[in-house]
mmCIF file of C-alpha atoms in Angstrom:
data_model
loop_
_atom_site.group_PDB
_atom_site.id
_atom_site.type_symbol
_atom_site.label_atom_id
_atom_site.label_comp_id
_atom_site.label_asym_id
_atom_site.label_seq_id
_atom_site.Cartn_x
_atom_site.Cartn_y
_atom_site.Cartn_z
ATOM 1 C CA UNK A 1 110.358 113.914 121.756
ATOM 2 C CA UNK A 2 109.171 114.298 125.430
ATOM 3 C CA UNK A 3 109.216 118.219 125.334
ATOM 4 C CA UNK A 4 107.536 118.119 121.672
ATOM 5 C CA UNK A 5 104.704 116.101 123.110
ATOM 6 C CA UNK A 6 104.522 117.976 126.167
ATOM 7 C CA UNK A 7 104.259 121.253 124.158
ATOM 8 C CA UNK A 8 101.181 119.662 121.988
ATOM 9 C CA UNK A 9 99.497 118.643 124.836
ATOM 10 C CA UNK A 10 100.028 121.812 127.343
ATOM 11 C CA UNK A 11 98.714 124.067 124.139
ATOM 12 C CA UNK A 12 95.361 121.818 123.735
ATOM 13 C CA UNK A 13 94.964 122.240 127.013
ATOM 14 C CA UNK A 14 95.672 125.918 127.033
ATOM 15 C CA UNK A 15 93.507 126.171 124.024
ATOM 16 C CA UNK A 16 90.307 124.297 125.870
ATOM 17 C CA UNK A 17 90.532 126.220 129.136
ATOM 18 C CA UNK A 18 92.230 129.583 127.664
ATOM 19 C CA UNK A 19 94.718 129.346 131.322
ATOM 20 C CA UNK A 20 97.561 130.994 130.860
ATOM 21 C CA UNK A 21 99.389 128.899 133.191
ATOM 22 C CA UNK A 22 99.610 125.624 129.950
ATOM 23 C CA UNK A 23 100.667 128.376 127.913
ATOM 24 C CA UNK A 24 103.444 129.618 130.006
ATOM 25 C CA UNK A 25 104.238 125.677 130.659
ATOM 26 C CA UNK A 26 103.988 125.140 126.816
ATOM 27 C CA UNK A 27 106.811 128.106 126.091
ATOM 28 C CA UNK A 28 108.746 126.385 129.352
ATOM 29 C CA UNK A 29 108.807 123.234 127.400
ATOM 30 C CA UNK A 30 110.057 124.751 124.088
ATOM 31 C CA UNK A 31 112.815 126.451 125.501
ATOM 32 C CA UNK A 32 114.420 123.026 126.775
ATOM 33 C CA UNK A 33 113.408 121.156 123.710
ATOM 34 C CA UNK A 34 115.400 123.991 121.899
ATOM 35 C CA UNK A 35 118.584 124.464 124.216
ATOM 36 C CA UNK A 36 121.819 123.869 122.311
ATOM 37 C CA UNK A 37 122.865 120.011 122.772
ATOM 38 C CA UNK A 38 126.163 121.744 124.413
ATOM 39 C CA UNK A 39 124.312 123.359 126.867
ATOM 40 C CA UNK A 40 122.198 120.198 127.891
ATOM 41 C CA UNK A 41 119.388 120.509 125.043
ATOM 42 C CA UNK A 42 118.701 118.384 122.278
ATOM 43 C CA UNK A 43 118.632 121.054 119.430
ATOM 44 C CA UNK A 44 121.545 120.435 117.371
ATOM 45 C CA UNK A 45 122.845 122.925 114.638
ATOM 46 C CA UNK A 46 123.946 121.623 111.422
ATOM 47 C CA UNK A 47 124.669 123.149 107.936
ATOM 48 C CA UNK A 48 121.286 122.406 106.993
ATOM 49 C CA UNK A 49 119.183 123.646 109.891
ATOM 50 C CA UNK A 50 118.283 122.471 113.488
ATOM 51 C CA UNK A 51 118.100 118.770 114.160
ATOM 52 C CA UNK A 52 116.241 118.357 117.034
ATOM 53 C CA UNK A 53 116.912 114.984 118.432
ATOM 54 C CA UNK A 54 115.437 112.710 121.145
ATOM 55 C CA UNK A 55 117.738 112.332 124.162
ATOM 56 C CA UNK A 56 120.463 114.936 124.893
ATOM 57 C CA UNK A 57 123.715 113.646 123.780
ATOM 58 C CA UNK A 58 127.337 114.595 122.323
ATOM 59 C CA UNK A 59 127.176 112.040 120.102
ATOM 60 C CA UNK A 60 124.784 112.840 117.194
ATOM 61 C CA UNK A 61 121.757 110.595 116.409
ATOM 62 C CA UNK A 62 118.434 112.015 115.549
ATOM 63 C CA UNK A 63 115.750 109.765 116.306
ATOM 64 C CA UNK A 64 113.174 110.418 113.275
ATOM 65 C CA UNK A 65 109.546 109.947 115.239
ATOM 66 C CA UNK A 66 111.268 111.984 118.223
ATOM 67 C CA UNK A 67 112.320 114.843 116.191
ATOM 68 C CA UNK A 68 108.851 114.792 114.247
ATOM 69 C CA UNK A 69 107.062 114.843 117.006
ATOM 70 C CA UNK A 70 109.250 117.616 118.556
ATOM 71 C CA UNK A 71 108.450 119.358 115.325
ATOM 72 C CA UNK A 72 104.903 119.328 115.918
ATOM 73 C CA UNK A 73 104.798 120.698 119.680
ATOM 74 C CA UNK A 74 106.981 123.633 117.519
ATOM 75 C CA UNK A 75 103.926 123.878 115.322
ATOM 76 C CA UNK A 76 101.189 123.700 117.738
ATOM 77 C CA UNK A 77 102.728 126.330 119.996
ATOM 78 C CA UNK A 78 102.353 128.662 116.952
ATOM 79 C CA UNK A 79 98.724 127.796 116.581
ATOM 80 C CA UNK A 80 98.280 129.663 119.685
ATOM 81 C CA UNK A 81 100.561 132.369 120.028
ATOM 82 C CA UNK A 82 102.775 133.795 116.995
ATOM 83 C CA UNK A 83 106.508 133.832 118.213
ATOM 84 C CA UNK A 84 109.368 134.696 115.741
ATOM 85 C CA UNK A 85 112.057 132.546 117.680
ATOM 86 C CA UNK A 86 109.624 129.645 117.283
ATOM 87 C CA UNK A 87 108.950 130.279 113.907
ATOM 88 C CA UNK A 88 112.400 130.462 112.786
ATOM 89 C CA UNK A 89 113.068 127.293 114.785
ATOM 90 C CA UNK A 90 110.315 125.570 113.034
ATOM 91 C CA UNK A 91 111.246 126.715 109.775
ATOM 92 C CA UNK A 92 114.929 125.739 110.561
ATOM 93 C CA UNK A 93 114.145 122.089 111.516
ATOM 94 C CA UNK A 94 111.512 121.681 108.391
ATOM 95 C CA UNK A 95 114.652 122.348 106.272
ATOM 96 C CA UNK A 96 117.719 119.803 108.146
ATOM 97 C CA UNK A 97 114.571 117.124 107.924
ATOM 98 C CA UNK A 98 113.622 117.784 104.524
ATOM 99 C CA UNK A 99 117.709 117.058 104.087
ATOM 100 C CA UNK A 100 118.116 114.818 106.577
ATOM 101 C CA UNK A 101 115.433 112.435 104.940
ATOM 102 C CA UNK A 102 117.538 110.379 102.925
ATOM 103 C CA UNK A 103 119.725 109.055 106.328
ATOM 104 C CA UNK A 104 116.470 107.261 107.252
ATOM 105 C CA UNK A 105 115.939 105.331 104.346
ATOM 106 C CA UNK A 106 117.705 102.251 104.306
ATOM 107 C CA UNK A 107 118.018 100.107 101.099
ATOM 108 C CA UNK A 108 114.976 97.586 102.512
ATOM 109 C CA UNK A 109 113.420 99.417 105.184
ATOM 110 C CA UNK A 110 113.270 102.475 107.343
ATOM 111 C CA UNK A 111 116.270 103.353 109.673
ATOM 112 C CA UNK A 112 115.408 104.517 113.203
ATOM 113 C CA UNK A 113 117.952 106.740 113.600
ATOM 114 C CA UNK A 114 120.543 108.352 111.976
ATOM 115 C CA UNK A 115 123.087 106.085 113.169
ATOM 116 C CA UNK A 116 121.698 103.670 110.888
ATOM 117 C CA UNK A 117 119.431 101.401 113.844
ATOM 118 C CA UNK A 118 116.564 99.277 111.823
ATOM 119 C CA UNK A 119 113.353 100.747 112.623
ATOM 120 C CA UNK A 120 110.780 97.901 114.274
ATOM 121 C CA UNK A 121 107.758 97.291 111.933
ATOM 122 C CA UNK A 122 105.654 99.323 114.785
ATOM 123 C CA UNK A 123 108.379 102.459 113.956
ATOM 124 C CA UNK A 124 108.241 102.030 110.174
ATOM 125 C CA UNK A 125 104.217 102.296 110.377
ATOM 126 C CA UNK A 126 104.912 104.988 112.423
ATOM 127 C CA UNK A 127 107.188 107.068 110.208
ATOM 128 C CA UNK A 128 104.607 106.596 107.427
ATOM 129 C CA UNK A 129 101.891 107.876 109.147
ATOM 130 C CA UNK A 130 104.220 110.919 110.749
ATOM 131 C CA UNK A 131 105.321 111.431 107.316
ATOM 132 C CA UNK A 132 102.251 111.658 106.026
ATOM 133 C CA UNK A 133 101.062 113.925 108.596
ATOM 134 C CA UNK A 134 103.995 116.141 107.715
ATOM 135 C CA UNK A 135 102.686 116.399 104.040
ATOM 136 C CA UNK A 136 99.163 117.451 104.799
ATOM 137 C CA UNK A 137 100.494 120.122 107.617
ATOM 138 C CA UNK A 138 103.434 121.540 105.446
ATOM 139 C CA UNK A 139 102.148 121.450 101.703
ATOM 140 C CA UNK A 140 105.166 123.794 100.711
ATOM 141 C CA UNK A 141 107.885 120.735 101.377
ATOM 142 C CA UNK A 142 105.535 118.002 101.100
ATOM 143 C CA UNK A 143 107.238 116.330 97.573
ATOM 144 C CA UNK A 144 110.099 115.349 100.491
ATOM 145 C CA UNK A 145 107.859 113.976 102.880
ATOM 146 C CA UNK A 146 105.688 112.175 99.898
ATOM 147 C CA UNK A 147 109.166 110.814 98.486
ATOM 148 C CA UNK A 148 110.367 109.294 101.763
ATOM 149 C CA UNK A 149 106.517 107.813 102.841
ATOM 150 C CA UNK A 150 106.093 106.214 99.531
ATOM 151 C CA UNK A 151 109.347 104.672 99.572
ATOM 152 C CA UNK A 152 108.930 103.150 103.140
ATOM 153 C CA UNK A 153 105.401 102.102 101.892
ATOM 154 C CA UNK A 154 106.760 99.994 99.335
ATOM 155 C CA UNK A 155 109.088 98.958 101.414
ATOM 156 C CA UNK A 156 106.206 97.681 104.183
ATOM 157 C CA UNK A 157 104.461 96.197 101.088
ATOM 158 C CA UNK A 158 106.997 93.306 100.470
ATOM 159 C CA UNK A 159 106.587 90.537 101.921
ATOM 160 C CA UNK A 160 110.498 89.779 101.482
ATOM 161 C CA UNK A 161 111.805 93.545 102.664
ATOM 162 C CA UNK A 162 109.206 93.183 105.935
ATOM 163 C CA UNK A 163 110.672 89.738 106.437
ATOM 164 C CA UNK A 164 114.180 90.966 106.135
ATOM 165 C CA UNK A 165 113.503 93.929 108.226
ATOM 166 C CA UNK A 166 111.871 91.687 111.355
ATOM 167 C CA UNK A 167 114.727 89.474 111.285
ATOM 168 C CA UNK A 168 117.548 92.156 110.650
ATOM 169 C CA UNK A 169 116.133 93.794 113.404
ATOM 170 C CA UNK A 170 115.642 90.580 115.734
ATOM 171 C CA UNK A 171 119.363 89.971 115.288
ATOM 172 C CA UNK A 172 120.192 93.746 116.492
ATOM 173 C CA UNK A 173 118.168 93.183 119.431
ATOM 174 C CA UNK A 174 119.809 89.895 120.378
ATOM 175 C CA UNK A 175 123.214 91.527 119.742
ATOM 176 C CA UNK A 176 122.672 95.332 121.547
ATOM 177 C CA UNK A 177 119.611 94.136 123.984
ATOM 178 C CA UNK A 178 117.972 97.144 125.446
ATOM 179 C CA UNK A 179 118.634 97.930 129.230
ATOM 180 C CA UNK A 180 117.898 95.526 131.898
ATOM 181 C CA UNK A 181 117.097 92.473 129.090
ATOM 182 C CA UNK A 182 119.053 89.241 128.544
ATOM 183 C CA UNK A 183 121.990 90.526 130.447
#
């Protein structure tokens, strides 16, 4: 997630003062974000693409707003400067996502990651909007991204699936408390 935002923002700023250096920073940034989890990178590859996930681990588990937003530093860095390896990278992860969709879409509510965490309420909002975003910027896979947004939108509508969520997701907290909390 960190080297997908970095990438977004070191192209705007490339792209507002045209200096190379962002640029070169930008292509810096991609190169991590795409290293093979073996080698220390988060870019995982699957039979159905690249999963980029959010913190470099053996142990698989794609966060879905990190590897969205990791998606879109991909996309911006093409914006700027057509690159085949990026390209294919991009066009790699569209497809494991597009696949991958399903793992994030629990029976009541959005799942964080694919290891089946609850998503907060602020995280479900935030995979509808990202989802969303996702239709509008890739129009040619945009039935999967509609498919998953509408579902978690009727999920967010009920008032029983929102109340089950907050408390499902209360109880994981109090079980598996972050860091540094109620320990």
């Amino acid at each position: 997630m960190t080297q997908g935002e970095g990438t977004s923002l070191l192209v705007r700023a490339y792209d507002v003062t045209r200096n190379e250096v962002f640029l070169e920073a930008a292509r810096r940034a991609l190169a991590l974000m795409l290293l093979p989890v073996d080698r220390g990178g988060v870019a995982r590859d699957v039979p159905e693409g690249l999963v980029l996930e959010e913190v470099a681990s053996q142990r698989e588990n794609a966060v879905l707003n990190g590897w969205i937003f990791s998606l879109f530093g991909l996309h911006d860095f093409l914006l700027v400067r057509p690159d085949d390896a990026v390209a294919v990278a991009l066009d790699r992860t569209l497809a494991a996502l597009c696949r991958w969709l399903p793992r994030y879409c629990g029976p009541y509510w959005s799942n964080y990651d694919t290891q089946g965490t609850l998503a907060s309420p602020f995280y479900h909002r935030l995979h509808i909007a990202q989802l969303s975003a996702l239709e509008m910027t890739f129009p040619e896979r945009a039935v999967h991204f509609a498919n998953a947004r509408a579902r978690f939108e009727r999920q967010a509508a009920s008032r029983g699936q929102s109340l089950r969520a907050l408390i499902t997701k209360a109880v994981q907290k109090l079980r598996q408390p972050p860091p540094g909390i109620l320990r």
